[in-house]
Each structure stands twice: as structure tokens, then as C-alpha cells.
Amino acid sequence: MTPKKLILSFVALAMLFSNAFAAKSKSAKQKNSVSEQSKITKIPMPARSSEKKVEAMIFDEAHINAAIEDGNCAFLYAFAQSENPDSVLLAKANGTLKFYTRKSASLSQFHTDKMDGKVRRVPAEIAEGVFKNPQEFLPQLVAFLANGAQSDFAKVKIFHDWICDNIAYDSEMYFSGRIYMQDYASVIKKRKAVCAGYAACINAMCSLAGIKSKTISGFSKGAGFSGKIGQYPDHDWNAVKINGRWYLLDATWDAGYLDYKTFVKRYSTQYLFWDARTFLYSHLAQKDSEQFFAPSLSKEQFESEPKIEGKFFQKGLSLTDDKLHFSNETSAEFEVRIKANGNFFVTNELFDKQGFIQGAAWTKRRGGEITLCYDVPDGAEYQGGIFVQENSPFPFMISISEFEGKWIPAVEKFLAEKKITQKEKEYFEGAYFKVEENRRYYLADDQFATTRNAALAKIAKLVEQGIVHTDSVLTFNLKAAADYAGFGQGHLKYPSRHITYNNATNTELIAPLAGKLEPGTKQKFEIRSGNFTKFAFIIKDEWHFFEKNADSGNFEIELEIPNDEERLQLYASSNGKNYNSLLEWNLGE
């Protein structure tokens, strides 16, 4: 994900949305052979015939116990809904169903996006030997990594981390259309895999540690998901059984992502140990028995729900209702309400294939509840996005033009001024790799390169103030209903938010929320802020400053809208000296 000013601009996000392969990696099984396929073009399958499945089920003690052992919630739910179920077996079945719907708060400790440092402390003989002879050295590696782990969760987490740190996604194999040699030994020797290989490595390491694990094949929602899934499974992930319950993880997606045809290593814990319902917003097992949830979701239900990333839940976000679908229609302003906690900023945008639509989205904040507003300019279909923004010490992706035209000259200047050392300059130059066809430089991600990362943070602070990283966490489609023409192309439905406003975590415009203001009319402007101390309009070189309301603490001004201006821009300052553009309104037609 790329920066305009910082790490990732919404223009860059729009490029990613329109790019079929700018997604987490994925794999597909077609008939009897495994092949990776895009997550963009999907074909709906016929609905499942649940009635026929129920007729074939045998609800005796042996089958109930087997379903409990397997976490087959679909079977247990069907038994619970059957006529005159045995009361003893029913109690056991309901107990298991409740077990699988109960969330475990303690697992949040594994969702920090921090890799276990032990993966880099493997003895040299094992660290080198495992890539030459996996069959001989993997047992030794697993024993070293698992030693001292406080739980099976901790063991699986460190296996997941070692795989993410050492196995790259095999984009060349994926795009060749020929998937082969995805057993764990072949993968470790090559140090590359598609999703089947990542899953095989998890299974091999868990088996050596005495932990039950299996590969789940199914359907996934990647970047570019169109609302339809294919006829055959397109992805593999894992389930591990810990403390009597199956938990889901996806090491492929946690290892990084594809940007065009380039694998970008970017470790995360977005898809580690989530409960089944959370996983079902992005992963649907081919078999109902491997959903670990009941009542099981059909393919039609899976397609209809919005695409929600693991980071949405990782950040503690939640939808306040279930009214949002993947495909939606609107006759005016369309609202999505979520709840949020944490030190990050939630914002939204509306996109088409060319980029984001200026002035088509707005965010309202009231305590822990956020209302995300959208409107469409015409009858075309658009994509709505929800994003989280967080401060970052340095950028993870920079366009070639910005890197070579801005960052490199700045680094040379800092060295000449002795603000940085030659070694710090070398760290910066070695930290990013160039991909010409993508028109980007990418950070070679390494959480353990602490000296290098400190140098990057120092340089980034000198080049840019307040670097912010943006992640897409939820997407859906939106179009005008048959009785609605949209708010009009070329107009702003809402004020246009500039990057300074989007990056301000404690600033909110109260009024006016309209994107167009009528010249000659008087308008009261009101804004709440903990980020800025001064607000002003500049009209014909004349400054019009806001006053702070003693009662509300908000900044206010009453202004006559000028007749001979096309746009009105609001500026803000945190020190009373340096001002940045914050918001913009259209004036008249």
C-alpha cells in the first residue's frame, strides 16, 4: 500500500482496488489438481440442499461423539433441530455449540502483529540445515521453537511466525498456472509456497509438536472480490485443535500480500486464532463440517456479506447491525454504523475504477460510535471502503517518483548537513527495493532490524512529519436505486477532506456538512478539535480566523460566502505559525 504524502494515500488505495492481483495470496483446487486462481472473477454455485443432508444423517451416540471431536457444528446443530433428540446427547451437543460460539478474550495477546523473537535465535546448525534437509532438521527446529512455550497457542504462534518469516509467496508459480510440489519439505527447500504449501508447513510443525492440525480448503474474499465466488475452492488455510476446540489461522495471508505480481513481505496476525464467525467474513470452508459454526453459512450468504478483513476485528471494531451487505442500493445518503475503541483513526471513501470520488464520503464520530456516510454521484456501481489509520515510524511503500525525486535528495541533504551519518544513509538505501513495473519502492520488512529501523524512523521524521499508515478493513459495493439519479457528477456531496484532516485523530467538522455552499449567503462554521489551536479561511489574501466558544470549546466563525470564488478552503495550525489545508467546499455550480 502506497503513500501520497505518507504511507498510503486513498489514490493509491484506489489503484489497489482496481488491481485484480493486489491481494493477499490464495490457491484453488480445480477438480483433482491444485491451481491458484484470482479472487476477483467469481461464479455462483447452486444452493446447497440441506434437506437431503439431514435425511442422510444418523443421530446416534457414536456419530454425536465423533461430531463433537471433529467440531462438526453443522451436524450437531442439525441434531439439535431434529425431532425428539435424546436429552443426554442433546445436552452434549448444545454444550459443544456454545463452546464454539464463545469468544476467548485471552487470545488477544496473540494479535499484536509482533513476531516472536525466538524465530531469529535458532541455532545456526538447525537454521541452515532445515533448508537443506527438512526431514532431518525440522524436528530439531520444532523442538527448539516449542521449548519453553507456555501453551499450545504459543507453540502454534511461533510456528506461524517462523513460516511467515522464512517462506515467501511463490508469485511466479501462481501466475504460471501450474501448482506443484507443495509438500512441506519441497516448500522449505525452495523457501517459497502458495497457500497449500503454507498450510502443509503448519501441519508438519504442529504434528511434530503433538498438536492436531489440518488443512481447510474453501473460498475466500480477496482484494477485488466482486460479490461472487467460483465453482471450485480457491484457497487453503489451517485449523488447529487446542484445549478441545478447533481454531483457524491463515499463514499465507499473514505472511504478506501480492501487489500486482510482486510479493510484499508484511507480517501480521490478522488471521491467527480467530473464532469461526469472524473468519467466515473472509473464508468459507468447502465442507459445512469444517466451518466450526452453526447454523452453517451457505455460499449465497457468504457472497452477500461485506468483505471484512481480520484487522477490523483485531482493532476491536464491530458493526452495530447486520444491515450492510456486499451489494447495496441507496436512494440518498447511505450510512454504515460501527463501534470503535483504540488509538487509531477510522475513515471512509467511495471508489470507482479510476480512483476515489472526491466529496462522496464523510465520517461522523460520537464517542465510541462512528457513522460512515456515502452517496453516489450517478447510477454506476461504486465501492465503499472503511479504513483505519495509525501513526507509523516510516513508510512501507513509496512511489518511484517520490522516492527518487524527494526522499533520496533529502537524504543526501541531511548527510551533507550532518543530520544523519553515512551508515544511516546506507541503512535507508538498503531498506527499500524497487519494482519498476509497479512504479514503487517497497520496504524489505524486518521487525528485528532494530538499528536499521531506528535509522529509517530518524530519516522519515526529517522528511515527513506525522507519517500515517492506512489499512483497508471493510469493503462493499454501492449503487443508486432505480428511483435515484445520484447527487451529480462534478459536485461535492460532502466537504472534501484533505490528508491533514484524515490524519487528525481528534478533529471533527460539526457544520456545514454539505459539499456545496451558496455564494452570498451567511454560513456558520463549527469544528471540534484537540489537534489544532487555530483555524482560518484565506479569501483574497485576507485571513478570517475562528473564535473558540467558551461553552462548547468548539471553534466557530460566521462567514459570508464569497460570490467570485469557486472553492473555499479551511486551514488549520497546531502552533499558530504553520498552516495546512484541512477541508474544501464547492461554491455554487
Coordinates of C-alpha atoms in Angstrom, one line a residue:
M1 CA 0.0 0.0 0.0
T2 CA 1.4 3.3 -1.1
P3 CA 1.8 6.9 0.1
K4 CA 0.8 10.1 -1.4
K5 CA 2.1 12.2 1.4
L6 CA 2.9 9.4 3.8
I7 CA 2.5 5.6 3.7
L8 CA -0.7 5.1 1.9
S9 CA -3.0 7.6 0.1
F10 CA -6.5 7.0 -0.9
V11 CA -5.4 7.4 -4.5
A12 CA -3.0 4.5 -4.1
L13 CA -5.8 2.5 -2.4
A14 CA -8.0 3.1 -5.4
M15 CA -5.2 1.7 -7.6
L16 CA -5.1 -1.4 -5.4
F17 CA -8.9 -1.8 -5.5
S18 CA -8.8 -1.8 -9.3
N19 CA -5.9 -4.2 -9.5
A20 CA -7.0 -7.8 -9.7
F21 CA -3.9 -9.2 -8.0
A22 CA -3.2 -6.6 -5.4
A23 CA -4.4 -9.0 -2.7
K24 CA -3.4 -11.5 -0.2
S25 CA -2.3 -14.7 -1.9
K26 CA -4.6 -17.5 -2.5
S27 CA -4.9 -21.0 -4.0
A28 CA -7.5 -23.0 -5.8
K29 CA -8.3 -26.7 -6.3
Q30 CA -9.9 -27.4 -9.7
K31 CA -11.2 -31.0 -9.9
N32 CA -8.3 -33.3 -9.0
S33 CA -5.4 -30.8 -9.4
V34 CA -4.4 -27.8 -7.4
S35 CA -4.1 -24.4 -9.1
E36 CA -4.1 -20.9 -7.8
Q37 CA -6.8 -18.6 -9.2
S38 CA -7.7 -14.9 -8.9
K39 CA -10.1 -13.9 -6.2
I40 CA -11.8 -11.4 -8.5
T41 CA -13.9 -13.2 -11.1
K42 CA -16.3 -15.4 -9.2
I43 CA -19.1 -17.7 -10.4
P44 CA -22.0 -18.6 -8.2
M45 CA -22.7 -22.2 -7.3
P46 CA -26.1 -23.9 -7.0
A47 CA -27.6 -23.6 -3.5
R48 CA -27.0 -26.4 -1.1
S49 CA -29.7 -29.0 -0.4
S50 CA -29.6 -29.1 3.3
E51 CA -32.8 -31.3 3.5
K52 CA -31.1 -34.2 1.7
K53 CA -28.1 -33.9 4.0
V54 CA -30.3 -34.1 7.1
E55 CA -32.1 -37.2 5.8
A56 CA -28.8 -39.0 5.5
M57 CA -27.6 -38.1 9.0
I58 CA -27.6 -40.8 11.7
F59 CA -28.0 -39.2 15.2
D60 CA -26.7 -42.0 17.4
E61 CA -24.2 -41.7 20.3
A62 CA -21.2 -42.7 18.1
H63 CA -22.0 -40.1 15.5
I64 CA -22.7 -37.3 18.0
N65 CA -19.4 -38.1 19.8
A66 CA -17.5 -38.1 16.5
A67 CA -19.1 -34.7 15.6
I68 CA -18.0 -33.3 19.0
E69 CA -14.5 -34.5 18.4
D70 CA -14.4 -33.0 14.9
G71 CA -16.0 -29.7 15.9
N72 CA -18.7 -30.5 13.3
C73 CA -21.2 -27.8 14.5
A74 CA -23.3 -28.3 11.3
F75 CA -24.1 -31.9 12.3
L76 CA -24.7 -31.0 16.0
Y77 CA -27.0 -28.2 15.0
A78 CA -29.0 -30.5 12.7
F79 CA -29.3 -33.0 15.6
A80 CA -30.5 -30.3 17.9
Q81 CA -33.2 -29.3 15.4
S82 CA -34.3 -32.9 14.8
E83 CA -37.5 -34.4 16.2
N84 CA -37.3 -35.8 19.8
P85 CA -33.5 -35.7 20.2
D86 CA -32.1 -37.8 23.1
S87 CA -31.9 -35.4 26.1
V88 CA -28.4 -36.6 27.2
L89 CA -26.9 -36.3 23.7
L90 CA -28.7 -33.0 23.2
A91 CA -27.1 -31.5 26.3
K92 CA -23.6 -32.6 25.0
A93 CA -24.4 -31.2 21.5
N94 CA -25.6 -27.9 22.8
G95 CA -22.6 -27.6 25.1
T96 CA -20.2 -28.0 22.2
L97 CA -22.2 -25.5 20.1
K98 CA -21.9 -22.9 22.9
F99 CA -18.2 -23.8 23.3
Y100 CA -17.6 -22.8 19.6
T101 CA -19.7 -19.6 19.8
R102 CA -17.9 -18.4 22.9
K103 CA -15.1 -15.9 22.3
S104 CA -11.8 -16.3 24.2
A105 CA -10.5 -12.9 25.4
S106 CA -7.1 -14.3 26.3
L107 CA -6.3 -14.8 22.6
S108 CA -6.0 -11.1 22.1
Q109 CA -2.4 -11.4 23.3
F110 CA -1.5 -13.2 20.0
H111 CA -3.0 -10.4 17.8
T112 CA -0.3 -7.8 18.3
D113 CA 1.4 -8.1 14.9
K114 CA 4.7 -8.7 16.7
M115 CA 6.7 -11.6 15.6
D116 CA 8.3 -13.9 18.3
G117 CA 12.0 -13.1 18.5
K118 CA 12.8 -16.7 19.0
V119 CA 12.5 -17.3 15.3
R120 CA 15.8 -15.5 14.8
R121 CA 17.6 -17.2 17.7
V122 CA 17.5 -20.7 16.1
P123 CA 21.0 -22.3 16.4
A124 CA 23.0 -21.9 13.2
E125 CA 23.3 -25.6 12.5
I126 CA 19.5 -26.0 12.6
A127 CA 18.8 -22.7 10.9
E128 CA 21.0 -23.7 7.9
G129 CA 20.3 -27.4 7.9
V130 CA 16.5 -27.2 7.8
F131 CA 16.6 -25.6 4.3
K132 CA 18.9 -28.3 3.0
N133 CA 17.3 -31.4 4.7
P134 CA 13.9 -30.5 6.1
Q135 CA 13.1 -34.1 7.0
E136 CA 16.1 -34.3 9.3
F137 CA 16.2 -30.8 10.8
L138 CA 12.5 -29.8 11.1
P139 CA 12.0 -32.0 14.2
Q140 CA 15.0 -30.2 15.8
L141 CA 13.6 -26.8 14.7
V142 CA 10.2 -27.5 16.1
A143 CA 11.7 -28.8 19.4
F144 CA 13.8 -25.6 19.7
L145 CA 10.9 -23.3 18.9
A146 CA 8.4 -25.1 21.2
N147 CA 10.7 -25.3 24.1
G148 CA 9.5 -23.0 26.9
A149 CA 6.3 -22.1 25.2
Q150 CA 3.6 -21.5 27.8
S151 CA 0.7 -23.1 25.8
D152 CA -0.1 -24.9 22.6
F153 CA -1.4 -21.5 21.4
A154 CA 2.1 -20.1 21.9
K155 CA 3.7 -23.0 20.1
V156 CA 1.4 -22.6 17.0
K157 CA 2.0 -18.8 17.1
I158 CA 5.8 -19.3 16.9
F159 CA 5.4 -21.9 14.1
H160 CA 3.2 -19.4 12.3
D161 CA 5.9 -16.7 12.8
W162 CA 8.8 -18.8 11.6
I163 CA 6.9 -19.7 8.4
C164 CA 5.9 -16.1 7.8
D165 CA 9.5 -15.0 8.3
N166 CA 11.1 -17.7 6.1
I167 CA 8.7 -18.6 3.4
A168 CA 7.8 -16.2 0.6
Y169 CA 4.7 -16.4 -1.5
D170 CA 5.6 -18.0 -4.9
S171 CA 4.0 -15.5 -7.2
E172 CA 5.9 -16.9 -10.2
M173 CA 4.3 -20.3 -9.7
Y174 CA 0.9 -18.7 -9.1
F175 CA 0.9 -16.7 -12.3
S176 CA 2.3 -19.7 -14.3
G177 CA -1.0 -21.5 -13.6
R178 CA 1.0 -24.7 -12.7
I179 CA 1.0 -25.6 -9.0
Y180 CA 3.2 -28.4 -7.8
M181 CA 5.4 -29.7 -5.0
Q182 CA 3.5 -28.1 -2.1
D183 CA 4.6 -30.7 0.5
Y184 CA 6.3 -29.2 3.5
A185 CA 9.8 -30.5 2.5
S186 CA 9.7 -29.1 -1.0
V187 CA 8.4 -25.7 0.3
I188 CA 11.1 -25.4 2.9
K189 CA 13.9 -26.3 0.5
K190 CA 12.7 -23.7 -2.0
R191 CA 11.6 -21.2 0.7
K192 CA 8.6 -20.4 -1.4
A193 CA 5.0 -21.6 -1.4
V194 CA 1.4 -21.0 -2.5
C195 CA -1.3 -21.3 0.2
A196 CA -1.3 -25.2 0.0
G197 CA 2.4 -25.2 0.9
Y198 CA 1.9 -22.7 3.8
A199 CA -0.8 -25.0 5.2
A200 CA 1.4 -28.1 4.7
C201 CA 4.2 -26.4 6.8
I202 CA 1.8 -25.6 9.6
N203 CA 0.6 -29.2 9.6
A204 CA 4.1 -30.6 9.7
M205 CA 5.3 -28.5 12.5
C206 CA 2.1 -29.0 14.6
S207 CA 2.3 -32.7 14.1
L208 CA 5.9 -32.8 15.4
A209 CA 4.7 -30.8 18.4
G210 CA 1.8 -33.2 19.1
I211 CA -0.8 -30.7 18.1
K212 CA -3.7 -31.7 15.9
S213 CA -3.8 -29.7 12.7
K214 CA -5.4 -29.9 9.3
T215 CA -5.8 -28.1 6.0
I216 CA -9.1 -26.4 5.2
S217 CA -9.9 -25.9 1.6
G218 CA -12.6 -23.4 0.6
F219 CA -13.5 -20.0 -0.8
S220 CA -12.0 -16.6 0.1
K221 CA -12.7 -12.9 -0.4
G222 CA -9.5 -11.1 -1.5
A223 CA -9.0 -7.6 -2.9
G224 CA -11.2 -7.2 -5.9
F225 CA -13.8 -9.6 -4.7
S226 CA -16.8 -9.0 -6.9
G227 CA -19.6 -10.5 -4.8
K228 CA -19.4 -14.0 -6.4
I229 CA -17.2 -16.9 -5.6
G230 CA -16.1 -19.6 -8.1
Q231 CA -17.2 -23.1 -8.7
Y232 CA -14.2 -24.6 -7.1
P233 CA -12.3 -23.8 -3.9
D234 CA -9.7 -21.0 -4.3
H235 CA -7.7 -21.1 -1.1
D236 CA -6.3 -23.3 1.7
W237 CA -5.8 -22.4 5.4
N238 CA -5.5 -24.3 8.7
A239 CA -7.4 -25.4 11.7
V240 CA -5.6 -26.4 14.9
K241 CA -7.2 -28.2 17.8
I242 CA -6.2 -26.7 21.2
N243 CA -7.9 -27.4 24.5
G244 CA -10.6 -29.4 22.8
R245 CA -11.6 -26.7 20.3
W246 CA -10.6 -26.1 16.7
Y247 CA -9.2 -22.6 15.9
L248 CA -8.5 -21.1 12.5
L249 CA -5.4 -19.5 11.0
D250 CA -4.1 -18.4 7.7
A251 CA -0.3 -18.1 7.5
T252 CA -0.4 -17.3 3.8
W253 CA -2.3 -14.0 4.3
D254 CA -0.3 -13.2 7.5
A255 CA 3.0 -13.5 5.6
G256 CA 2.3 -10.6 3.2
Y257 CA 0.4 -9.7 0.1
L258 CA 0.6 -9.5 -3.7
D259 CA 0.9 -6.1 -5.3
Y260 CA 0.5 -6.7 -9.0
K261 CA 2.9 -9.7 -9.4
T262 CA 5.2 -8.7 -6.6
F263 CA 5.1 -10.5 -3.2
V264 CA 5.5 -7.9 -0.5
K265 CA 6.5 -9.4 2.9
R266 CA 4.4 -7.8 5.6
Y267 CA 3.9 -9.9 8.7
S268 CA 0.7 -9.7 10.6
T269 CA -1.6 -11.6 13.0
Q270 CA -4.8 -10.6 11.2
Y271 CA -5.7 -14.2 10.6
L272 CA -4.5 -16.1 13.7
F273 CA -6.8 -17.9 16.2
W274 CA -10.0 -16.1 15.3
D275 CA -13.3 -17.6 16.2
A276 CA -15.2 -19.2 13.3
R277 CA -17.8 -16.5 12.8
T278 CA -15.1 -13.8 12.4
F279 CA -13.3 -16.0 9.8
L280 CA -16.5 -16.5 7.9
Y281 CA -16.4 -12.9 6.7
S282 CA -13.4 -13.7 4.5
H283 CA -13.0 -17.6 4.5
L284 CA -15.7 -20.2 3.7
A285 CA -14.8 -23.8 4.1
Q286 CA -15.9 -26.1 1.3
K287 CA -17.4 -28.5 3.8
D288 CA -20.0 -27.4 6.3
S289 CA -18.4 -29.7 8.8
E290 CA -15.2 -27.5 8.7
Q291 CA -16.9 -24.2 9.3
F292 CA -16.9 -24.8 13.1
F293 CA -20.1 -22.7 13.2
A294 CA -23.8 -23.3 13.2
P295 CA -26.1 -22.7 11.5
S296 CA -23.6 -23.0 8.7
L297 CA -23.3 -20.3 6.1
S298 CA -24.3 -21.1 2.6
K299 CA -22.3 -19.8 -0.4
E300 CA -25.1 -17.3 -1.1
Q301 CA -24.9 -16.0 2.4
F302 CA -21.1 -15.8 2.2
E303 CA -21.3 -13.8 -1.0
S304 CA -23.9 -11.4 0.3
E305 CA -22.0 -10.3 3.4
P306 CA -19.5 -7.4 3.2
K307 CA -15.8 -8.3 2.9
I308 CA -14.3 -7.7 6.3
E309 CA -10.5 -8.0 7.0
G310 CA -9.1 -9.6 10.1
K311 CA -7.7 -6.2 11.1
F312 CA -11.3 -4.9 11.5
F313 CA -11.7 -7.3 14.4
Q314 CA -8.1 -7.0 15.5
K315 CA -8.8 -3.3 16.2
G316 CA -11.9 -4.1 18.2
L317 CA -14.3 -2.7 15.5
S318 CA -17.8 -4.1 15.2
L319 CA -20.9 -3.5 13.1
T320 CA -23.8 -2.2 15.1
D321 CA -26.3 -4.2 13.0
D322 CA -26.4 -6.7 10.1
K323 CA -28.0 -4.5 7.5
L324 CA -24.8 -4.0 5.5
H325 CA -24.4 -6.4 2.5
F326 CA -21.7 -6.7 -0.1
S327 CA -24.0 -5.3 -2.7
N328 CA -26.2 -2.3 -1.6
E329 CA -28.5 0.2 -3.2
T330 CA -29.2 3.7 -2.0
S331 CA -31.8 6.4 -2.7
A332 CA -29.8 9.2 -0.8
E333 CA -27.2 9.2 1.9
F334 CA -26.1 5.6 2.8
E335 CA -24.9 5.0 6.3
V336 CA -22.8 2.3 8.0
R337 CA -22.5 2.4 11.7
I338 CA -19.7 0.8 13.6
K339 CA -18.3 0.8 17.2
A340 CA -14.6 1.5 17.8
N341 CA -12.1 1.7 20.6
G342 CA -8.4 2.4 20.4
N343 CA -5.8 4.9 19.4
F344 CA -6.4 4.9 15.7
F345 CA -8.5 6.8 13.2
V346 CA -11.4 5.4 11.2
T347 CA -12.2 7.0 7.9
N348 CA -14.0 6.1 4.7
E349 CA -14.0 6.7 0.9
L350 CA -16.0 5.9 -2.2
F351 CA -14.2 4.5 -5.2
D352 CA -14.6 3.7 -8.9
K353 CA -12.1 2.1 -11.2
Q354 CA -10.2 5.3 -11.7
G355 CA -9.8 6.3 -8.1
F356 CA -11.7 7.7 -5.1
I357 CA -14.7 10.0 -5.6
Q358 CA -13.9 13.4 -4.0
G359 CA -16.6 14.6 -1.6
A360 CA -18.6 11.4 -1.8
A361 CA -17.9 10.1 1.8
W362 CA -18.0 11.5 5.2
T363 CA -17.3 10.3 8.8
K364 CA -19.2 11.3 11.9
R365 CA -17.9 10.4 15.4
R366 CA -19.8 10.3 18.6
G367 CA -17.8 8.7 21.4
G368 CA -17.2 5.1 20.5
E369 CA -19.8 5.0 17.7
I370 CA -18.8 6.1 14.2
T371 CA -21.3 6.8 11.4
L372 CA -19.7 6.4 7.9
C373 CA -21.7 8.2 5.3
Y374 CA -21.6 7.6 1.5
D375 CA -23.5 8.9 -1.5
V376 CA -23.2 8.0 -5.2
P377 CA -22.9 10.7 -7.9
D378 CA -24.8 8.7 -10.6
G379 CA -26.3 5.3 -11.4
A380 CA -22.9 3.5 -11.8
E381 CA -21.7 0.9 -9.2
Y382 CA -19.1 2.1 -6.7
Q383 CA -17.1 0.5 -4.0
G384 CA -17.3 1.8 -0.4
G385 CA -14.3 1.4 1.9
I386 CA -13.6 1.7 5.6
F387 CA -10.1 2.3 6.7
V388 CA -8.0 2.5 9.9
Q389 CA -5.1 4.9 10.1
E390 CA -2.3 4.7 12.6
N391 CA 0.9 6.6 13.2
S392 CA 3.9 4.8 11.6
P393 CA 7.7 5.4 12.1
F394 CA 8.4 5.1 8.4
P395 CA 6.7 4.4 5.1
F396 CA 6.3 0.8 3.9
M397 CA 5.8 1.8 0.2
I398 CA 6.8 4.9 -1.8
S399 CA 6.2 5.7 -5.4
I400 CA 9.4 5.7 -7.6
S401 CA 8.9 9.4 -8.5
E402 CA 8.6 10.4 -4.8
F403 CA 11.4 8.1 -3.6
E404 CA 13.9 9.3 -6.3
G405 CA 12.6 12.9 -6.5
K406 CA 12.1 13.6 -2.9
W407 CA 13.4 11.1 -0.4
I408 CA 16.9 10.4 -2.0
P409 CA 17.7 14.1 -2.4
A410 CA 16.5 14.8 1.1
V411 CA 18.8 12.0 2.5
E412 CA 21.8 13.4 0.6
K413 CA 21.0 16.8 2.0
F414 CA 20.7 15.5 5.6
L415 CA 24.1 13.8 5.2
A416 CA 25.7 16.9 4.0
E417 CA 24.2 18.9 6.9
K418 CA 25.5 16.1 9.2
K419 CA 21.9 15.4 10.5
I420 CA 22.4 11.8 9.7
T421 CA 25.5 9.5 9.3
Q422 CA 26.8 7.7 6.3
K423 CA 25.8 4.4 7.9
E424 CA 22.2 5.7 8.4
K425 CA 22.1 6.7 4.8
E426 CA 23.2 3.2 3.8
Y427 CA 20.6 1.7 6.0
F428 CA 17.9 3.7 4.2
E429 CA 19.2 2.9 0.7
G430 CA 19.3 -0.8 1.5
A431 CA 15.9 -1.0 3.2
Y432 CA 13.8 -0.4 0.1
F433 CA 13.7 -2.4 -3.1
K434 CA 12.5 -1.1 -6.5
V435 CA 9.9 -2.8 -8.7
E436 CA 9.9 -0.9 -12.0
E437 CA 6.7 -2.4 -13.4
N438 CA 4.8 -1.4 -10.2
R439 CA 6.3 2.1 -10.1
R440 CA 7.1 1.6 -6.4
Y441 CA 9.8 1.1 -3.8
Y442 CA 8.9 -1.4 -1.1
L443 CA 10.3 -1.7 2.4
A444 CA 12.1 -5.0 3.0
D445 CA 10.1 -5.8 6.1
D446 CA 12.1 -6.9 9.1
Q447 CA 10.9 -6.3 12.6
F448 CA 14.2 -7.4 14.1
A449 CA 16.4 -5.0 12.2
T450 CA 16.2 -2.6 15.1
T451 CA 19.3 -0.4 14.2
R452 CA 18.2 -0.1 10.6
N453 CA 14.6 0.7 11.6
A454 CA 15.8 3.3 14.0
A455 CA 17.7 5.0 11.2
L456 CA 14.6 4.8 8.9
A457 CA 12.5 6.4 11.6
K458 CA 15.0 9.2 12.1
I459 CA 15.2 9.9 8.4
A460 CA 11.4 9.7 7.9
K461 CA 10.9 12.2 10.7
L462 CA 13.2 14.6 9.0
V463 CA 11.5 14.2 5.6
E464 CA 7.8 14.0 6.7
Q465 CA 6.0 15.0 9.9
G466 CA 3.3 12.6 11.2
I467 CA 3.6 9.6 9.0
V468 CA 0.4 7.6 9.0
H469 CA -0.3 4.1 7.7
T470 CA -3.7 3.3 6.2
D471 CA -5.3 -0.2 6.1
S472 CA -8.5 -1.2 4.3
V473 CA -10.6 -3.2 6.8
L474 CA -14.1 -3.4 5.1
T475 CA -15.4 -3.1 1.6
F476 CA -18.7 -3.3 -0.1
N477 CA -20.4 -2.2 -3.3
L478 CA -22.9 0.6 -3.6
K479 CA -25.1 1.9 -6.4
A480 CA -28.1 4.1 -6.9
A481 CA -31.6 2.6 -6.6
A482 CA -33.8 2.8 -9.7
D483 CA -35.6 5.9 -8.4
Y484 CA -32.4 7.8 -7.7
A485 CA -30.1 9.7 -10.1
G486 CA -27.3 10.4 -7.5
F487 CA -26.0 13.7 -6.2
G488 CA -24.4 14.6 -9.6
Q489 CA -21.0 14.2 -11.2
G490 CA -18.6 17.1 -10.7
H491 CA -20.2 18.2 -7.4
L492 CA -19.2 17.5 -3.8
K493 CA -21.9 15.9 -1.7
Y494 CA -19.7 16.4 1.4
P495 CA -16.8 18.7 2.1
S496 CA -13.6 17.4 0.5
R497 CA -11.3 16.1 3.2
H498 CA -7.6 16.8 2.8
I499 CA -4.9 14.5 4.2
T500 CA -4.3 16.7 7.2
Y501 CA -8.0 16.2 8.2
N502 CA -7.8 12.5 7.6
N503 CA -4.7 12.2 9.8
A504 CA -6.1 14.3 12.6
T505 CA -7.4 11.7 15.1
N506 CA -9.2 14.2 17.3
T507 CA -10.8 16.7 14.9
E508 CA -14.4 16.8 13.6
L509 CA -16.3 19.3 11.5
I510 CA -19.7 19.9 13.1
A511 CA -21.1 22.2 10.4
P512 CA -21.7 22.7 7.5
L513 CA -21.5 19.1 6.2
A514 CA -22.8 20.0 2.7
G515 CA -20.2 19.9 0.0
K516 CA -21.6 22.9 -1.9
L517 CA -22.3 26.4 -0.4
E518 CA -24.4 29.1 -1.9
P519 CA -22.4 32.3 -2.7
G520 CA -23.8 35.5 -1.0
T521 CA -25.4 33.5 1.9
K522 CA -24.2 33.6 5.5
Q523 CA -22.9 30.4 6.9
K524 CA -21.9 29.4 10.4
F525 CA -18.8 27.1 10.5
E526 CA -18.1 25.0 13.6
I527 CA -15.3 22.5 14.3
R528 CA -14.2 20.5 17.3
S529 CA -10.5 19.8 17.7
G530 CA -7.9 18.6 20.1
N531 CA -5.2 18.6 17.3
F532 CA -5.2 22.3 16.3
T533 CA -5.3 25.6 18.0
K534 CA -6.0 27.9 15.1
F535 CA -8.5 27.7 12.1
A536 CA -8.8 30.2 9.3
F537 CA -10.1 30.9 5.8
I538 CA -8.0 32.9 3.4
I539 CA -10.1 34.9 1.0
K540 CA -8.3 37.2 -1.4
D541 CA -5.3 37.2 0.8
E542 CA -7.4 38.2 3.8
W543 CA -7.4 35.9 6.8
H544 CA -10.6 35.1 8.6
F545 CA -9.9 33.4 11.9
F546 CA -12.2 31.2 14.0
E547 CA -13.1 32.1 17.6
K548 CA -13.2 29.5 20.4
N549 CA -16.6 29.1 22.0
A550 CA -16.1 29.3 25.8
D551 CA -19.1 27.0 26.5
S552 CA -18.7 24.2 23.9
G553 CA -14.9 24.5 23.4
N554 CA -15.5 24.3 19.6
F555 CA -14.1 26.7 17.1
E556 CA -16.6 28.9 15.3
I557 CA -17.0 31.6 12.6
E558 CA -19.9 33.2 10.7
L559 CA -18.9 34.0 7.2
E560 CA -20.5 35.4 4.1
I561 CA -19.8 33.0 1.3
P562 CA -17.9 34.9 -1.4
N563 CA -19.5 35.4 -4.9
D564 CA -16.4 35.3 -7.0
E565 CA -14.6 32.2 -5.7
E566 CA -15.0 28.6 -6.9
R567 CA -13.7 26.9 -3.8
L568 CA -13.4 27.7 -0.1
Q569 CA -10.6 26.1 1.8
L570 CA -10.2 25.8 5.5
Y571 CA -6.7 25.9 7.0
A572 CA -5.6 24.7 10.5
S573 CA -2.5 25.1 12.6
S574 CA -1.2 23.4 15.8
N575 CA 1.4 26.0 16.6
G576 CA -0.1 29.2 15.2
K577 CA 2.6 29.5 12.6
N578 CA 2.4 26.7 10.1
Y579 CA -1.0 26.1 8.4
N580 CA -2.2 23.1 6.4
S581 CA -5.3 22.8 4.2
L582 CA -7.9 20.8 6.1
L583 CA -11.2 20.9 4.2
E584 CA -12.7 22.3 1.0
W585 CA -16.2 23.3 -0.2
N586 CA -17.6 24.0 -3.6
L587 CA -19.2 27.4 -4.1
G588 CA -22.3 27.4 -6.3
E589 CA -22.4 25.4 -9.5

